[in-house]
Amino acid sequence: PTPPRDTRQGLGCQCVQLSDARSANDLPVLGSDDEADKEAQLLLSGVTEQRSTLRWRAVAGLAATLGIAAGAALAWPGGRALPRASVADAAEMVELQSCLCVFDVDRTLTGKQGWRGKCPQNYEVAGSKDTAYGQGTLLLSEFAQNMDKTFCGQCYHGIVTAGQASGPGSDERAEILRRLGGTKHTRSDWWQDVSFNPAAEVRSSLVLQAKDGMKQEAVKSMLRWWKSDQHIDFKPEDVHFFDDVRANVQPFEGTGFNARQISCGVRGVIEWGGMFEGQVGGCGATASEVVADKGVKLC
């Protein structure tokens, strides 16, 4: 039988359910020439019901390849259906290890605006604004440029920041997501603003305006999202958090998570008329600071 087709507003794609999945043995391989030819012919002839069946069978074949049980649904942030993926996408997903690296943004993935001379390994993204603290041009930390060269390169990724990453549709958000490795690593491109509420239900891997000193609560909630929506159950000891502020790292003690303060070599100067001197990072994280050590580590 042909399963129902999800056409929720805003997805901009055809999505399917796997609720009636049959054995994978009699399903075609996703992306085969025959399947592509059939779909092309159907698109031309406008036979939508047959097209829906073919798409359903293709996704069910992909699910079998990934080991997804019959009856399971592929999910996307906020409970939305996951758009139909390619075999290449599926292979990339399987490559990642069952570990999660969660990062602050300001002075962790970025450096202080205007400090290109003081932070020669940082990269200034010309024309991209960073509205954090005193504002200026986006300056990526050395680590942000070399994330894939650290152990986190083989892990899934998340963001928990007190800032807004320069707001909706900003160049900074696009650049940060790209440096994280895209949705292969985050499984979401939705930046969720939790409005400094530690009890907020996290429904994405990209969390904004998390309350300083309570970021561990956002990480706990994010793990529930990963498990319920993405079907990935991370062990606490395989979760690593990185932040430039001591007061955001120390509260991770006793949670079972790993947390490390970064940007230890270069600290920030006074911001916002006399605040934060020495309390925040200067150049941001370096790749040498992003290690898989267990426990909570401060500068």
Tab-separated table of C-alpha atoms in Angstrom:
chain	number	residue	atom	x	y	z
A	1	PRO	CA	0.000	0.000	0.000
A	2	THR	CA	1.061	3.555	-0.648
A	3	PRO	CA	1.788	5.339	2.652
A	4	PRO	CA	0.606	8.906	3.369
A	5	ARG	CA	2.758	11.750	2.142
A	6	ASP	CA	3.767	14.555	4.496
A	7	THR	CA	3.316	17.999	2.920
A	8	ARG	CA	3.790	20.208	5.986
A	9	GLN	CA	4.189	23.884	5.173
A	10	GLY	CA	7.708	25.218	4.992
A	11	LEU	CA	9.596	22.049	4.108
A	12	GLY	CA	9.713	22.784	0.408
A	13	CYS	CA	10.164	19.088	-0.395
A	14	GLN	CA	8.276	15.830	-0.686
A	15	CYS	CA	8.558	13.775	2.511
A	16	VAL	CA	7.359	10.281	3.341
A	17	GLN	CA	6.542	7.975	6.228
A	18	LEU	CA	8.022	4.489	6.709
A	19	SER	CA	5.054	3.201	8.699
A	20	ASP	CA	4.239	0.425	6.203
A	21	ALA	CA	7.792	-0.551	5.246
A	22	ARG	CA	8.146	-3.990	3.702
A	23	SER	CA	11.217	-6.240	3.617
A	24	ALA	CA	14.252	-4.504	2.137
A	25	ASN	CA	15.011	-7.537	-0.037
A	26	ASP	CA	12.463	-6.604	-2.711
A	27	LEU	CA	13.100	-2.862	-2.683
A	28	PRO	CA	15.172	-1.059	-5.342
A	29	VAL	CA	18.482	0.566	-4.492
A	30	LEU	CA	18.070	4.303	-3.916
A	31	GLY	CA	19.628	6.305	-6.688
A	32	SER	CA	19.756	3.499	-9.287
A	33	ASP	CA	19.517	4.446	-12.954
A	34	ASP	CA	16.259	2.497	-13.359
A	35	GLU	CA	14.666	4.285	-10.445
A	36	ALA	CA	15.785	7.693	-11.728
A	37	ASP	CA	14.448	6.912	-15.213
A	38	LYS	CA	11.088	5.818	-13.824
A	39	GLU	CA	10.789	8.915	-11.684
A	40	ALA	CA	11.677	11.183	-14.603
A	41	GLN	CA	9.007	9.541	-16.781
A	42	LEU	CA	6.415	9.841	-14.047
A	43	LEU	CA	7.204	13.494	-13.467
A	44	LEU	CA	6.653	14.137	-17.151
A	45	SER	CA	3.399	12.224	-17.270
A	46	GLY	CA	2.097	13.658	-14.000
A	47	VAL	CA	1.248	10.273	-12.459
A	48	THR	CA	1.609	11.499	-8.886
A	49	GLU	CA	0.402	8.391	-7.064
A	50	GLN	CA	2.974	6.170	-8.774
A	51	ARG	CA	5.649	8.793	-8.108
A	52	SER	CA	4.749	8.764	-4.407
A	53	THR	CA	5.071	4.967	-4.310
A	54	LEU	CA	8.474	5.033	-5.960
A	55	ARG	CA	9.704	7.685	-3.542
A	56	TRP	CA	8.384	5.732	-0.573
A	57	ARG	CA	10.129	2.550	-1.737
A	58	ALA	CA	13.364	4.459	-2.329
A	59	VAL	CA	13.381	5.896	1.190
A	60	ALA	CA	12.463	2.540	2.706
A	61	GLY	CA	15.459	1.069	0.866
A	62	LEU	CA	17.643	3.790	2.364
A	63	ALA	CA	16.238	3.036	5.811
A	64	ALA	CA	17.143	-0.627	5.413
A	65	THR	CA	20.670	0.350	4.382
A	66	LEU	CA	21.007	2.441	7.571
A	67	GLY	CA	19.502	-0.284	9.742
A	68	ILE	CA	16.339	1.697	10.597
A	69	ALA	CA	13.631	-0.669	11.815
A	70	ALA	CA	10.346	-0.981	9.964
A	71	GLY	CA	7.816	1.431	11.391
A	72	ALA	CA	10.389	4.059	12.367
A	73	ALA	CA	10.151	7.579	10.975
A	74	LEU	CA	13.036	9.711	9.814
A	75	ALA	CA	12.886	12.932	11.815
A	76	TRP	CA	14.076	16.508	11.391
A	77	PRO	CA	14.244	19.362	13.924
A	78	GLY	CA	11.097	20.141	15.839
A	79	GLY	CA	9.517	16.803	14.874
A	80	ARG	CA	9.370	17.589	11.162
A	81	ALA	CA	9.928	14.779	8.672
A	82	LEU	CA	13.428	14.326	7.315
A	83	PRO	CA	13.631	15.181	3.590
A	84	ARG	CA	14.524	12.308	1.298
A	85	ALA	CA	18.310	11.771	1.473
A	86	SER	CA	20.735	10.391	-1.065
A	87	VAL	CA	22.900	7.296	-0.628
A	88	ALA	CA	25.921	9.627	-0.353
A	89	ASP	CA	24.218	11.516	2.492
A	90	ALA	CA	23.474	8.241	4.243
A	91	ALA	CA	27.071	7.077	3.940
A	92	GLU	CA	28.292	10.349	5.447
A	93	MET	CA	25.913	9.982	8.409
A	94	VAL	CA	27.198	6.479	9.144
A	95	GLU	CA	30.833	7.687	9.206
A	96	LEU	CA	30.356	9.776	12.363
A	97	GLN	CA	31.102	8.355	15.797
A	98	SER	CA	28.680	8.349	18.709
A	99	CYS	CA	30.137	11.423	20.378
A	100	LEU	CA	28.857	14.993	20.649
A	101	CYS	CA	30.879	18.214	20.751
A	102	VAL	CA	28.931	21.288	21.899
A	103	PHE	CA	30.407	24.765	21.491
A	104	ASP	CA	29.836	28.280	22.688
A	105	VAL	CA	30.082	30.824	19.842
A	106	ASP	CA	31.438	34.201	20.991
A	107	ARG	CA	35.177	34.026	21.755
A	108	THR	CA	35.104	30.244	21.256
A	109	LEU	CA	34.366	29.823	17.554
A	110	THR	CA	35.087	33.517	17.075
A	111	GLY	CA	37.733	35.983	18.266
A	112	LYS	CA	37.441	39.588	19.333
A	113	GLN	CA	36.456	41.768	16.388
A	114	GLY	CA	39.376	43.853	15.130
A	115	TRP	CA	42.024	41.604	16.674
A	116	ARG	CA	43.317	40.091	13.448
A	117	GLY	CA	46.765	41.517	14.275
A	118	LYS	CA	46.778	40.059	17.802
A	119	CYS	CA	45.389	36.722	16.617
A	120	PRO	CA	47.389	35.973	13.441
A	121	GLN	CA	45.936	32.458	13.081
A	122	ASN	CA	42.367	33.757	13.077
A	123	TYR	CA	40.487	34.449	9.866
A	124	GLU	CA	38.547	37.658	9.264
A	125	VAL	CA	35.478	37.092	7.091
A	126	ALA	CA	35.321	40.253	5.013
A	127	GLY	CA	31.861	41.796	4.805
A	128	SER	CA	30.385	39.565	7.554
A	129	LYS	CA	29.200	41.318	10.693
A	130	ASP	CA	29.537	39.978	14.241
A	131	THR	CA	27.210	41.827	16.625
A	132	ALA	CA	28.574	40.311	19.866
A	133	TYR	CA	29.978	42.610	22.557
A	134	GLY	CA	31.432	45.701	20.827
A	135	GLN	CA	30.470	44.450	17.326
A	136	GLY	CA	32.622	44.465	14.209
A	137	THR	CA	33.719	42.116	11.419
A	138	LEU	CA	33.444	38.369	12.045
A	139	LEU	CA	36.803	36.885	13.106
A	140	LEU	CA	36.878	33.075	13.152
A	141	SER	CA	39.053	31.364	15.747
A	142	GLU	CA	41.884	29.066	14.729
A	143	PHE	CA	39.858	26.091	15.950
A	144	ALA	CA	36.783	27.058	13.906
A	145	GLN	CA	38.936	26.809	10.796
A	146	ASN	CA	40.413	23.433	11.774
A	147	MET	CA	37.565	21.659	13.516
A	148	ASP	CA	37.843	18.649	11.231
A	149	LYS	CA	41.465	18.134	12.315
A	150	THR	CA	40.465	17.555	15.960
A	151	PHE	CA	38.679	14.563	17.503
A	152	CYS	CA	35.432	16.563	17.159
A	153	GLY	CA	35.713	16.207	13.394
A	154	GLN	CA	34.325	12.674	13.724
A	155	CYS	CA	31.574	13.629	16.198
A	156	TYR	CA	28.158	15.244	15.949
A	157	HIS	CA	28.027	18.950	16.786
A	158	GLY	CA	25.878	21.370	18.730
A	159	ILE	CA	25.824	25.023	19.791
A	160	VAL	CA	24.861	26.420	23.191
A	161	THR	CA	25.539	30.153	23.330
A	162	ALA	CA	24.220	33.118	25.317
A	163	GLY	CA	24.398	35.273	22.193
A	164	GLN	CA	22.325	35.436	19.019
A	165	ALA	CA	25.041	34.777	16.415
A	166	SER	CA	24.127	38.119	14.785
A	167	GLY	CA	20.458	37.291	14.307
A	168	PRO	CA	18.232	35.452	11.790
A	169	GLY	CA	19.600	35.111	8.277
A	170	SER	CA	22.997	36.513	9.250
A	171	ASP	CA	26.254	35.722	7.494
A	172	GLU	CA	27.636	34.658	10.868
A	173	ARG	CA	25.033	31.935	11.365
A	174	ALA	CA	25.628	30.608	7.857
A	175	GLU	CA	29.400	30.655	8.336
A	176	ILE	CA	29.243	28.963	11.749
A	177	LEU	CA	26.961	26.216	10.436
A	178	ARG	CA	29.310	25.650	7.517
A	179	ARG	CA	32.308	25.414	9.857
A	180	LEU	CA	30.417	22.911	12.002
A	181	GLY	CA	30.208	20.646	8.960
A	182	GLY	CA	26.618	21.436	8.056
A	183	THR	CA	23.610	19.295	8.882
A	184	LYS	CA	25.665	16.129	8.484
A	185	HIS	CA	27.038	16.963	11.948
A	186	THR	CA	24.169	19.002	13.452
A	187	ARG	CA	21.078	17.278	11.985
A	188	SER	CA	19.393	20.694	12.158
A	189	ASP	CA	19.706	24.119	10.586
A	190	TRP	CA	17.175	25.756	12.921
A	191	TRP	CA	18.638	28.203	15.442
A	192	GLN	CA	16.413	27.888	18.527
A	193	ASP	CA	16.223	30.884	20.854
A	194	VAL	CA	15.461	29.663	24.408
A	195	SER	CA	15.258	33.215	25.800
A	196	PHE	CA	17.552	32.527	28.789
A	197	ASN	CA	15.137	29.936	30.171
A	198	PRO	CA	17.128	26.994	31.636
A	199	ALA	CA	13.960	24.867	31.669
A	200	ALA	CA	13.203	25.378	27.968
A	201	GLU	CA	12.679	22.246	25.900
A	202	VAL	CA	15.508	22.106	23.370
A	203	ARG	CA	14.361	20.963	19.926
A	204	SER	CA	17.491	21.627	17.887
A	205	SER	CA	21.256	21.227	18.101
A	206	LEU	CA	21.689	24.992	17.627
A	207	VAL	CA	20.699	26.818	20.823
A	208	LEU	CA	20.763	30.606	21.275
A	209	GLN	CA	20.398	32.807	24.353
A	210	ALA	CA	21.143	30.023	26.817
A	211	LYS	CA	21.604	31.443	30.306
A	212	ASP	CA	25.216	31.820	31.409
A	213	GLY	CA	26.046	29.488	34.288
A	214	MET	CA	23.180	27.165	33.285
A	215	LYS	CA	24.340	25.932	29.898
A	216	GLN	CA	24.601	22.392	31.268
A	217	GLU	CA	20.781	22.349	31.435
A	218	ALA	CA	20.548	23.209	27.733
A	219	VAL	CA	22.969	20.382	26.937
A	220	LYS	CA	20.896	17.919	29.005
A	221	SER	CA	17.745	18.927	27.138
A	222	MET	CA	19.552	18.771	23.798
A	223	LEU	CA	20.501	15.152	24.490
A	224	ARG	CA	16.826	14.300	24.895
A	225	TRP	CA	16.186	15.853	21.456
A	226	TRP	CA	19.031	13.857	19.917
A	227	LYS	CA	17.558	10.662	21.362
A	228	SER	CA	13.871	11.245	20.628
A	229	ASP	CA	14.105	13.058	17.290
A	230	GLN	CA	17.366	11.820	15.800
A	231	HIS	CA	17.508	8.359	17.416
A	232	ILE	CA	21.056	8.892	18.685
A	233	ASP	CA	21.564	8.138	22.382
A	234	PHE	CA	24.828	9.712	23.535
A	235	LYS	CA	26.432	8.486	26.741
A	236	PRO	CA	27.262	11.396	29.089
A	237	GLU	CA	30.959	10.537	28.981
A	238	ASP	CA	30.912	10.981	25.180
A	239	VAL	CA	29.603	14.564	25.389
A	240	HIS	CA	32.180	17.399	25.307
A	241	PHE	CA	31.424	21.088	25.935
A	242	PHE	CA	33.772	24.002	25.138
A	243	ASP	CA	33.408	27.607	26.337
A	244	ASP	CA	35.711	30.549	27.031
A	245	VAL	CA	33.971	31.576	30.279
A	246	ARG	CA	34.924	29.834	33.529
A	247	ALA	CA	31.443	30.323	34.995
A	248	ASN	CA	29.948	28.344	32.104
A	249	VAL	CA	32.361	25.422	32.382
A	250	GLN	CA	32.614	24.828	36.137
A	251	PRO	CA	28.871	24.029	36.593
A	252	PHE	CA	29.352	20.921	34.423
A	253	GLU	CA	30.997	19.240	37.412
A	254	GLY	CA	28.823	16.363	38.563
A	255	THR	CA	26.822	16.125	35.337
A	256	GLY	CA	28.848	13.276	33.846
A	257	PHE	CA	29.629	15.463	30.813
A	258	ASN	CA	33.097	16.649	29.863
A	259	ALA	CA	33.706	20.406	29.739
A	260	ARG	CA	36.786	22.492	28.996
A	261	GLN	CA	37.512	26.209	29.173
A	262	ILE	CA	39.319	27.466	26.075
A	263	SER	CA	41.014	30.635	24.796
A	264	CYS	CA	43.279	30.348	27.830
A	265	GLY	CA	46.353	31.865	26.186
A	266	VAL	CA	44.756	35.162	25.139
A	267	ARG	CA	41.973	36.664	27.248
A	268	GLY	CA	39.668	39.520	26.291
A	269	VAL	CA	39.847	43.135	27.387
A	270	ILE	CA	37.180	45.365	28.905
A	271	GLU	CA	33.883	45.215	27.007
A	272	TRP	CA	30.673	47.209	27.263
A	273	GLY	CA	31.948	50.105	29.362
A	274	GLY	CA	33.969	48.252	31.972
A	275	MET	CA	32.639	44.678	31.939
A	276	PHE	CA	34.225	41.289	31.306
A	277	GLU	CA	37.930	42.202	31.490
A	278	GLY	CA	39.795	38.899	31.510
A	279	GLN	CA	36.555	36.965	31.893
A	280	VAL	CA	36.031	36.179	28.206
A	281	GLY	CA	38.307	34.828	25.523
A	282	GLY	CA	40.351	36.964	23.189
A	283	CYS	CA	41.337	34.959	20.125
A	284	GLY	CA	38.904	32.122	20.768
A	285	ALA	CA	39.613	28.392	20.841
A	286	THR	CA	42.684	26.812	19.308
A	287	ALA	CA	42.674	23.282	17.892
A	288	SER	CA	45.226	22.218	20.514
A	289	GLU	CA	42.718	23.067	23.269
A	290	VAL	CA	39.940	20.900	21.821
A	291	VAL	CA	40.894	17.486	23.163
A	292	ALA	CA	38.935	14.462	24.339
A	293	ASP	CA	40.099	14.611	27.969
A	294	LYS	CA	37.564	13.429	30.512
A	295	GLY	CA	36.189	15.620	33.278
A	296	VAL	CA	35.926	19.386	33.747
A	297	LYS	CA	39.042	21.423	32.918
A	298	LEU	CA	39.587	25.141	33.601
A	299	CYS	CA	42.327	27.506	32.419
